PDB file of C-alpha atoms in Angstrom:
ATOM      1  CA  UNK J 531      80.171 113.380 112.413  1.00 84.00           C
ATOM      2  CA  UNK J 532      80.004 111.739 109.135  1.00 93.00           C
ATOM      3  CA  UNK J 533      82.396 108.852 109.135  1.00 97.00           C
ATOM      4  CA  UNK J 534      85.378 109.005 106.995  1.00 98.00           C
ATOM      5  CA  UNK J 535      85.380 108.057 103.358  1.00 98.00           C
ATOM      6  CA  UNK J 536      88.625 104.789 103.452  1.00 98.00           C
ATOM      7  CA  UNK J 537      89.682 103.503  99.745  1.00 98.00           C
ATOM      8  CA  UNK J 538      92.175 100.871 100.298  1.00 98.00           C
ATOM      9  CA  UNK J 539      92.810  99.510  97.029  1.00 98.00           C
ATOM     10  CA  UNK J 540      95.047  97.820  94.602  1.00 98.00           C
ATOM     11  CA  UNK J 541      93.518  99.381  91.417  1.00 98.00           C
ATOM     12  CA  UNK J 542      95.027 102.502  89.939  1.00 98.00           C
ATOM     13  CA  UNK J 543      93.469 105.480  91.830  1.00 98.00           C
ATOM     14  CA  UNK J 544      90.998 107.748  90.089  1.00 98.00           C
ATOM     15  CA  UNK J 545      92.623 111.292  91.246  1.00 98.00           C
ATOM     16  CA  UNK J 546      89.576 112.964  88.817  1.00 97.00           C
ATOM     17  CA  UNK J 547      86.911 111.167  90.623  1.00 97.00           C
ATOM     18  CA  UNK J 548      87.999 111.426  93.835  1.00 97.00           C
ATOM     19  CA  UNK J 549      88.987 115.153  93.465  1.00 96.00           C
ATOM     20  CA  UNK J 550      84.901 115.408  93.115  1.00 95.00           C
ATOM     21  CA  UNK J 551      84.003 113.699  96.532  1.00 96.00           C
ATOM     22  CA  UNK J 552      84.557 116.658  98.637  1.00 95.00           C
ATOM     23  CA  UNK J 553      83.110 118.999  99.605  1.00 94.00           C
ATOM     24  CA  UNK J 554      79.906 117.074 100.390  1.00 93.00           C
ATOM     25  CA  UNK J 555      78.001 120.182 102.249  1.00 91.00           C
ATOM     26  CA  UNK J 556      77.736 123.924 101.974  1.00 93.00           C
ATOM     27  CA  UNK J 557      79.606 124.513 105.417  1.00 94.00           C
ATOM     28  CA  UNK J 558      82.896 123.807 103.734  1.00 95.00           C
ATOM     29  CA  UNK J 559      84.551 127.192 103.550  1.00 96.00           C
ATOM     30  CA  UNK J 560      87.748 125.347 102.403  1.00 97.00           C
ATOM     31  CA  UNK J 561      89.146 121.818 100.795  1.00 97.00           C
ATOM     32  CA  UNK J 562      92.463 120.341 100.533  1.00 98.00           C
ATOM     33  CA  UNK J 563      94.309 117.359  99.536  1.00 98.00           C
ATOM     34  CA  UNK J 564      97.914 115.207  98.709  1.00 98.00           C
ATOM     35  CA  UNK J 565      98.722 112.794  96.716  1.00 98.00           C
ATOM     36  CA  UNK J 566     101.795 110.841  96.759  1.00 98.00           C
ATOM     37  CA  UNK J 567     103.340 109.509  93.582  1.00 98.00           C
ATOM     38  CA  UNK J 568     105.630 106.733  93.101  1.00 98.00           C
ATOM     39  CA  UNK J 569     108.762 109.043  91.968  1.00 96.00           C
ATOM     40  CA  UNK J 570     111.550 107.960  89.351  1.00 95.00           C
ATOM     41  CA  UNK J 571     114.978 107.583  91.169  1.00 91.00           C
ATOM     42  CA  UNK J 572     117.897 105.017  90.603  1.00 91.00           C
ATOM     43  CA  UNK J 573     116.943 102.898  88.036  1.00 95.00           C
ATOM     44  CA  UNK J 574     113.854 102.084  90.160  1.00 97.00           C
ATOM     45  CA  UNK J 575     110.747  99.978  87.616  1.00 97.00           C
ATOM     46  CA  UNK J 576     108.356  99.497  90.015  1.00 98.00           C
ATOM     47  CA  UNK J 577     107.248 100.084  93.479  1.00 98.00           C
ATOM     48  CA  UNK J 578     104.887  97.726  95.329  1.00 98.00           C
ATOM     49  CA  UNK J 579     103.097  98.372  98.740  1.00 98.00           C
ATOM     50  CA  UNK J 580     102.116  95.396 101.181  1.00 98.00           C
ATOM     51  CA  UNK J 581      99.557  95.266 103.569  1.00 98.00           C
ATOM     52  CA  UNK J 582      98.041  93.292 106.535  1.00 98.00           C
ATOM     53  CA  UNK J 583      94.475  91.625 105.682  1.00 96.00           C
ATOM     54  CA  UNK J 584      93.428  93.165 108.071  1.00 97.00           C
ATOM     55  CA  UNK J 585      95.020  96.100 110.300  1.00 98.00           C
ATOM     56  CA  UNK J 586      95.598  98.241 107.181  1.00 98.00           C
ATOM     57  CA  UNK J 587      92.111  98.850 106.733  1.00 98.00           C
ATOM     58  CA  UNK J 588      91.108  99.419 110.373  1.00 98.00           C
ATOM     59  CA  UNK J 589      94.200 101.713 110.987  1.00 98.00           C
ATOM     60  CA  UNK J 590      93.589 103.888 108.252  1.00 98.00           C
ATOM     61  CA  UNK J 591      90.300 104.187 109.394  1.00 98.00           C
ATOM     62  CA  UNK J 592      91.261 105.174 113.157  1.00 98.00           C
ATOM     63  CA  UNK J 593      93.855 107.676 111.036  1.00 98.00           C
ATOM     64  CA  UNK J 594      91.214 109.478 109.466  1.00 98.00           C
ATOM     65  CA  UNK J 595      88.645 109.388 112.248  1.00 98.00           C
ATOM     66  CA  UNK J 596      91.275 111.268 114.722  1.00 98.00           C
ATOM     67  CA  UNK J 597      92.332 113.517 112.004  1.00 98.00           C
ATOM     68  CA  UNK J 598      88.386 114.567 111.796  1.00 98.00           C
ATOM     69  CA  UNK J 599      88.088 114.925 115.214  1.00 97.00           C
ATOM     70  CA  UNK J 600      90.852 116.218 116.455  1.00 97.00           C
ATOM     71  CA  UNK J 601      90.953 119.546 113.575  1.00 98.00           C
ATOM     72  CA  UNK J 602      87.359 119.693 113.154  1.00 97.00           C
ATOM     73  CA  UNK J 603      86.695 118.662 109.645  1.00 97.00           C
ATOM     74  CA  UNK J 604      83.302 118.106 108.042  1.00 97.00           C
ATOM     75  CA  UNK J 605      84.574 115.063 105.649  1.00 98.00           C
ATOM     76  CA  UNK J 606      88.185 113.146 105.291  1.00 98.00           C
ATOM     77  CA  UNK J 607      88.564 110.886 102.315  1.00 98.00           C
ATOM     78  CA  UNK J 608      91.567 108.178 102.519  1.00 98.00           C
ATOM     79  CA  UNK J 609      92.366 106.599  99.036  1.00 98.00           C
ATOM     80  CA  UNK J 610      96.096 104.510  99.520  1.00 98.00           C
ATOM     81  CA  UNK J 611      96.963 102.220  96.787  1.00 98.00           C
ATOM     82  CA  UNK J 612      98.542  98.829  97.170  1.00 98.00           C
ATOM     83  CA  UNK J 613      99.844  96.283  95.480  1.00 98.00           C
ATOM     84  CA  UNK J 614     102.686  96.881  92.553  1.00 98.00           C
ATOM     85  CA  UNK J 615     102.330 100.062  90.906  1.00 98.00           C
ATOM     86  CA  UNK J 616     104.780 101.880  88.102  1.00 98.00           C
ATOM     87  CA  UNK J 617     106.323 105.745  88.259  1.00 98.00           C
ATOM     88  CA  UNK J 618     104.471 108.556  88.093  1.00 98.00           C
ATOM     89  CA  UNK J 619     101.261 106.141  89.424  1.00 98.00           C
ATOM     90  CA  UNK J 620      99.818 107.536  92.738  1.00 98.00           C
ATOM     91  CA  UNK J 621      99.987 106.154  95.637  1.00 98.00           C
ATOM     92  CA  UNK J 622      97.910 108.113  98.391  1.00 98.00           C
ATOM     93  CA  UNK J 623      95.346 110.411  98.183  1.00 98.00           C
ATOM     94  CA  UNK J 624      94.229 112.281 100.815  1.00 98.00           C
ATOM     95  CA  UNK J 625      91.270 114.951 100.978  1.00 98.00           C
ATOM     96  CA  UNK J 626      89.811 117.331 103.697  1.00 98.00           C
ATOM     97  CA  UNK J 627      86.606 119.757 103.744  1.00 98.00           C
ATOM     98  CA  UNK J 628      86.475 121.943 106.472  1.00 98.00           C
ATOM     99  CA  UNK J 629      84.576 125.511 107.385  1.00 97.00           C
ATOM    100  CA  UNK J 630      88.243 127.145 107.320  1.00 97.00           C
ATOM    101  CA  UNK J 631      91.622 126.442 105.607  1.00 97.00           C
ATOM    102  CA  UNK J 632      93.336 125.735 108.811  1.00 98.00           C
ATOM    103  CA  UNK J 633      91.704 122.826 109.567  1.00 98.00           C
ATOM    104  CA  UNK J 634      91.146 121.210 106.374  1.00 98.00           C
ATOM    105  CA  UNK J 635      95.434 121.874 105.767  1.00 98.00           C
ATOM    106  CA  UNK J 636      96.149 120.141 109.008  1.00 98.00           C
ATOM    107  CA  UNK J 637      94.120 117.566 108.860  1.00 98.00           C
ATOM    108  CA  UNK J 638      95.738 116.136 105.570  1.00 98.00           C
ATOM    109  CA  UNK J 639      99.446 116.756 106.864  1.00 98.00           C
ATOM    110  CA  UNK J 640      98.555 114.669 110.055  1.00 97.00           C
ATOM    111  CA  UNK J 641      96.575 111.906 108.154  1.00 98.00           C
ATOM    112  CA  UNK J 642      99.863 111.699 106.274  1.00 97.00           C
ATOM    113  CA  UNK J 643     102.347 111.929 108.267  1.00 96.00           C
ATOM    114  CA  UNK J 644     100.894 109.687 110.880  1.00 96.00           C
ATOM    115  CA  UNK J 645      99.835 107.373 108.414  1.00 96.00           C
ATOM    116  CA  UNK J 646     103.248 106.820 106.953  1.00 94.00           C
ATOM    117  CA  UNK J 647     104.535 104.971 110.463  1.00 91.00           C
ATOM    118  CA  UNK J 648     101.329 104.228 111.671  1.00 95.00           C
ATOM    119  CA  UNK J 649      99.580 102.408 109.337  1.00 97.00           C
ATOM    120  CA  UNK J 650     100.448  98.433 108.561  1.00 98.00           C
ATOM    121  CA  UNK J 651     102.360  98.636 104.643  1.00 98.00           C
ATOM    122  CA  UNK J 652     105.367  97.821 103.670  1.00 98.00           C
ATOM    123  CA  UNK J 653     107.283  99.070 100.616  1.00 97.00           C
ATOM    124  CA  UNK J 654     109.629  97.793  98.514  1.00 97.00           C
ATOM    125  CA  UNK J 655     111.165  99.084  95.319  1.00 97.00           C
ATOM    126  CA  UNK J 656     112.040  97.171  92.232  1.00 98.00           C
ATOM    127  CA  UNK J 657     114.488  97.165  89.937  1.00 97.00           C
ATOM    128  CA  UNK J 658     113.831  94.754  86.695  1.00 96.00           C
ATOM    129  CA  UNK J 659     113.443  91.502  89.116  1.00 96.00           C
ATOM    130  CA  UNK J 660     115.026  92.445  92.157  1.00 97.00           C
ATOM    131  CA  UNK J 661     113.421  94.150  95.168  1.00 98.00           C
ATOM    132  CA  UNK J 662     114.955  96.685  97.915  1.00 97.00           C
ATOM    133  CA  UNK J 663     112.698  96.766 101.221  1.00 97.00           C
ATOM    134  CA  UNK J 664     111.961 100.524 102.111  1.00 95.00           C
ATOM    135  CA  UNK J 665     112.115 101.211 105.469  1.00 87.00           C
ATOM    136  CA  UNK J 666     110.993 104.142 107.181  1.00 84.00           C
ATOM    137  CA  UNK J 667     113.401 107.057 107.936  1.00 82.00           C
ATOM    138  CA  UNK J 668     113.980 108.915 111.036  1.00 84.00           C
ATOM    139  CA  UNK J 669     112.412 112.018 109.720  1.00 87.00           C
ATOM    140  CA  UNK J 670     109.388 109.836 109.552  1.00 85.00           C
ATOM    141  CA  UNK J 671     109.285 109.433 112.738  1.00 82.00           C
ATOM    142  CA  UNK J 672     109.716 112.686 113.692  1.00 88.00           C
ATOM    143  CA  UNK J 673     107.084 114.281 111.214  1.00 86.00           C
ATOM    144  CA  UNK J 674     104.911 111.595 113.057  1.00 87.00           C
ATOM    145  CA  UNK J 675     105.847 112.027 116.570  1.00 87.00           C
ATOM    146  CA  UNK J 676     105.392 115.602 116.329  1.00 88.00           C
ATOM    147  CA  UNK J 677     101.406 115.481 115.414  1.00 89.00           C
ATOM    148  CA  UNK J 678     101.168 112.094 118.115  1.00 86.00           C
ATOM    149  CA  UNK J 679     103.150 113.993 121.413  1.00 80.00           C
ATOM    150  CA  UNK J 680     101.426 117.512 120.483  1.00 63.00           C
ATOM    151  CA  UNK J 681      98.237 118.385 121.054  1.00 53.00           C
ATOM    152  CA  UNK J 682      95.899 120.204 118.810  1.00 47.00           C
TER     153      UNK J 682
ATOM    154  CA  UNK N 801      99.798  75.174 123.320  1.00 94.00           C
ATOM    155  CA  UNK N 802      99.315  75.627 119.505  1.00 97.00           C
ATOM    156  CA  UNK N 803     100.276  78.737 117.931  1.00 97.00           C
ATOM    157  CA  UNK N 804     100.278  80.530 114.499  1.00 98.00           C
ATOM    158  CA  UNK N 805     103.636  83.240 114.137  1.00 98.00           C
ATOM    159  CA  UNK N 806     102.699  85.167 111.382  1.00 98.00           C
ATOM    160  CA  UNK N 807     105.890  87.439 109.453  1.00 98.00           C
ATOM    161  CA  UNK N 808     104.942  91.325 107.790  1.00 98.00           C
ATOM    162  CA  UNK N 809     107.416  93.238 106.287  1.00 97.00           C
ATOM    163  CA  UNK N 810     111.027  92.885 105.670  1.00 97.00           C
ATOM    164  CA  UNK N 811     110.883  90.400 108.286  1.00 97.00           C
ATOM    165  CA  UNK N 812     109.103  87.672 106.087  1.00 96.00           C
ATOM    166  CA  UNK N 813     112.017  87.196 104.050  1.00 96.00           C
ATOM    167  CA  UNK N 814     114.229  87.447 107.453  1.00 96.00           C
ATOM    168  CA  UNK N 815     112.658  84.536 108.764  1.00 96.00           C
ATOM    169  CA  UNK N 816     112.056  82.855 105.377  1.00 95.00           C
ATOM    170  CA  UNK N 817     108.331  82.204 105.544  1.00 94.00           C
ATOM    171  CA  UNK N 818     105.076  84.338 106.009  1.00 96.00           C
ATOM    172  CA  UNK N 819     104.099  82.309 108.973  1.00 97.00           C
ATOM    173  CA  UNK N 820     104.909  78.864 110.802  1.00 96.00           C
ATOM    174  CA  UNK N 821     103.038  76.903 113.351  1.00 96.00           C
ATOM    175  CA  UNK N 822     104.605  76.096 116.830  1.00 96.00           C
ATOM    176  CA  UNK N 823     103.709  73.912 120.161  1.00 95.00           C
ATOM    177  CA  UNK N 824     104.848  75.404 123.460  1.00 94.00           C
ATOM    178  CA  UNK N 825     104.458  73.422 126.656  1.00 90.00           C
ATOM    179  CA  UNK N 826     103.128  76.584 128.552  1.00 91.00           C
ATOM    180  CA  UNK N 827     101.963  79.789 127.793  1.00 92.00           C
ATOM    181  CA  UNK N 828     104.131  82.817 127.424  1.00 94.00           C
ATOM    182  CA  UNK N 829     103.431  85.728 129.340  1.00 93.00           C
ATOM    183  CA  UNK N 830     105.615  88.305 127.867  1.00 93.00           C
ATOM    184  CA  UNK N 831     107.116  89.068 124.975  1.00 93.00           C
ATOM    185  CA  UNK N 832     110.884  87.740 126.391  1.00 93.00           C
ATOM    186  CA  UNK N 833     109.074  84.691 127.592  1.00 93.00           C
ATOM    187  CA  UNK N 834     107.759  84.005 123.959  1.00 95.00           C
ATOM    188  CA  UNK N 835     111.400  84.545 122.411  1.00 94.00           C
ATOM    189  CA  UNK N 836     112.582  82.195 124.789  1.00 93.00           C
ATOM    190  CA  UNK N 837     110.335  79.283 124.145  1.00 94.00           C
ATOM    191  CA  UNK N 838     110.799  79.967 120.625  1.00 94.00           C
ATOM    192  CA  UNK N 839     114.971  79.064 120.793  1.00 91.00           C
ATOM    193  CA  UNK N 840     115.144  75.511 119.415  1.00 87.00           C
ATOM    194  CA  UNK N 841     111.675  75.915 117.951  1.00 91.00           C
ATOM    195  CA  UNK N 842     112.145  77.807 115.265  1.00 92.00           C
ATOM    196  CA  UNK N 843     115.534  77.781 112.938  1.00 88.00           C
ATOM    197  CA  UNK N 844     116.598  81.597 113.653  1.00 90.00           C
ATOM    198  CA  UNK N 845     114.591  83.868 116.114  1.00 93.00           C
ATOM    199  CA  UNK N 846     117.528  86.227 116.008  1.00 95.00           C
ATOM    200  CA  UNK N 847     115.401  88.905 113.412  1.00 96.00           C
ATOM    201  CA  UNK N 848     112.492  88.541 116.396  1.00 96.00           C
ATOM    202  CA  UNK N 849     114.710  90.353 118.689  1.00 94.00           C
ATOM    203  CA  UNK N 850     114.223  93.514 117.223  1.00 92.00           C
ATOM    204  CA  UNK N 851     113.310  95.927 119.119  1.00 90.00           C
ATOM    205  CA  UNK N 852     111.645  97.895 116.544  1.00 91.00           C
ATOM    206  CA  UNK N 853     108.948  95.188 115.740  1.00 94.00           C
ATOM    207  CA  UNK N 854     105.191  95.484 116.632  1.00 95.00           C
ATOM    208  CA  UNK N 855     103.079  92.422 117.560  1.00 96.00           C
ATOM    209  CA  UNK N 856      99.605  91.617 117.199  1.00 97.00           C
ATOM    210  CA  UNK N 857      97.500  88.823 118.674  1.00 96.00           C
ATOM    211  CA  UNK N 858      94.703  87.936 116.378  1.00 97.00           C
ATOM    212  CA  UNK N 859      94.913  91.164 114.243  1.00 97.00           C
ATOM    213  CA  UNK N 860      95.088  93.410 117.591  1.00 96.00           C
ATOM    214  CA  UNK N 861      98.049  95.701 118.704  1.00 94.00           C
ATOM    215  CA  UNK N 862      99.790  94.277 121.974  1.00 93.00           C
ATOM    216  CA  UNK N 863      99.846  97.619 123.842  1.00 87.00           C
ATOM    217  CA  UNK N 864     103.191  96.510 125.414  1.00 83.00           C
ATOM    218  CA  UNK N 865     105.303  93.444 125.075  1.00 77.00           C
ATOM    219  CA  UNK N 866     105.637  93.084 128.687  1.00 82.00           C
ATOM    220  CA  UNK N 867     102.495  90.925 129.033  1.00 87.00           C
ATOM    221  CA  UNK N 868     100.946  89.198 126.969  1.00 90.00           C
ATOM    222  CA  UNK N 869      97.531  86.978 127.529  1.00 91.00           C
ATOM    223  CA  UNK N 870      97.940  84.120 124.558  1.00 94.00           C
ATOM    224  CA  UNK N 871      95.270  81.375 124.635  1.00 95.00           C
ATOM    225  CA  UNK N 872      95.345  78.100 122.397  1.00 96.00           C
ATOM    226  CA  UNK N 873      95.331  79.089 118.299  1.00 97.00           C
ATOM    227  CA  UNK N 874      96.326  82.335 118.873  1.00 97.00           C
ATOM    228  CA  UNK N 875      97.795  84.089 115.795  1.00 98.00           C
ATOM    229  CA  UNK N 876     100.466  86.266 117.042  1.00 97.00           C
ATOM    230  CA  UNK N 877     101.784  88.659 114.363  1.00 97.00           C
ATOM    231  CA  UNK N 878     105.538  89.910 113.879  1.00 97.00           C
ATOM    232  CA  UNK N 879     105.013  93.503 112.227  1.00 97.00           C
ATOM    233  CA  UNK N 880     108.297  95.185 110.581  1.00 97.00           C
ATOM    234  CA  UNK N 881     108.510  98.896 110.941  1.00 95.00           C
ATOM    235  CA  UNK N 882     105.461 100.580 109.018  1.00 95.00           C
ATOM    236  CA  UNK N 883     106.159 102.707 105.779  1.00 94.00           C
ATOM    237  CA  UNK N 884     103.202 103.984 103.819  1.00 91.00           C
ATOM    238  CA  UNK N 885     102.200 107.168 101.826  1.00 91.00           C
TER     239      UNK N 885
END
């Protein structure tokens, strides 16, 4: 298994270039992808992601890895922006080549939803110079929970 | 026993700081027996008490708060609930 392709970044993400990364080989029957933007809501300016020196990198890493396992996939690629980033900017950018469609859809919903309670970042939104702290919701949790207590 | 607490999240500006350095006279083996040596060393520990934090020792999940193996100039990490994507 090739190992996953990580971008943890705080530069704006290149959705054109990294839409050409996959598929790498012939065998993929099928690709697909997310991306996550920051959306416009309630005044919001800007919306900045934290992360851990560290953990971020290695978790997102262990995301993607399980996600290729676990469905099958030829090639995962992991692009999540951090940093303070404006609307409409993407934030996550996930990509999946696979022999069918099955696997290559699944695997991107679990890398996502697993990574979105799983992996160390924190958001907060802005507003002009004040900041909100976003923390995760129940459904979450439960998007998460039902990839992590289900098996494949 | 020297120790780094480091603060990620929402729970940085709960605490007030991104870290702070603390002496204990003996070594904590649980997560209870850490908040407990941290009363009078540290101005609030109350946001600690969550239940929904994670911890890290040196950049490594703690599988379970119930023990915990700390050795001298361990960092041990405070991690708010996660929220990417």
């Amino acid at each position: 298994m090739r190992p996953p392709l990580i971008i943890l970044t705080d530069k704006p993400l290149d959705l054109a270039g990294l839409s050409e990364k996959l598929p790498i080989e012939n065998a993929a029957g099928a690709t697909s992808s997310f991306t996550g933007y920051v959306r416009e809501s309630d005044g919001l300016t800007a919306l900045e992601l934290l992360q851990h020196p560290v953990m971020t990198g290695r978790a997102l890493d262990h995301i993607a890895r399980t996600a290729m396992q676990r469905f099958g996939v030829l090639d995962l690629l992991l692009a999540h922006r951090h940093g303070r980033m404006g609307i409409g900017e993407p934030i996550v950018h996930i990509a999946a080549a696979a022999p069918h469609r099955r696997a290559a859809l699944d695997a991107v919903s679990f890398s996502i939803d697993v990574l979105k309670t799983q992996a160390p970042f924190w958001k907060r939104e802005w507003r002009n110079d004040r900041y909100d702290w976003v923390e995760p919701g129940h459904e979450d949790h439960e998007k998460a929970a039902q990839w992590l207590e289900t098996k494949a | 026993m020297k120790l780094t607490l480091e603060f990620f999240g929402p729970l940085q500006d709960r605490m007030g700081n991104a870290s702070a350095q603390i002496d204990l006279d003996s070594a904590p083996q649980s997560l209870t027996d850490l908040l407990s040596l941290l009363t009078g060393k540290l101005d609030n520990i109350a946001p600690l008490q969550d239940p929904h934090l994670r911890v890290a020792i040196n950049d490594e999940l703690c599988p379970s708060a119930d023990s915990l193996s700390l050795s001298d100039g361990d960092r041990v990490a405070f991690l708010s609930p996660f929220s990417g994507g």
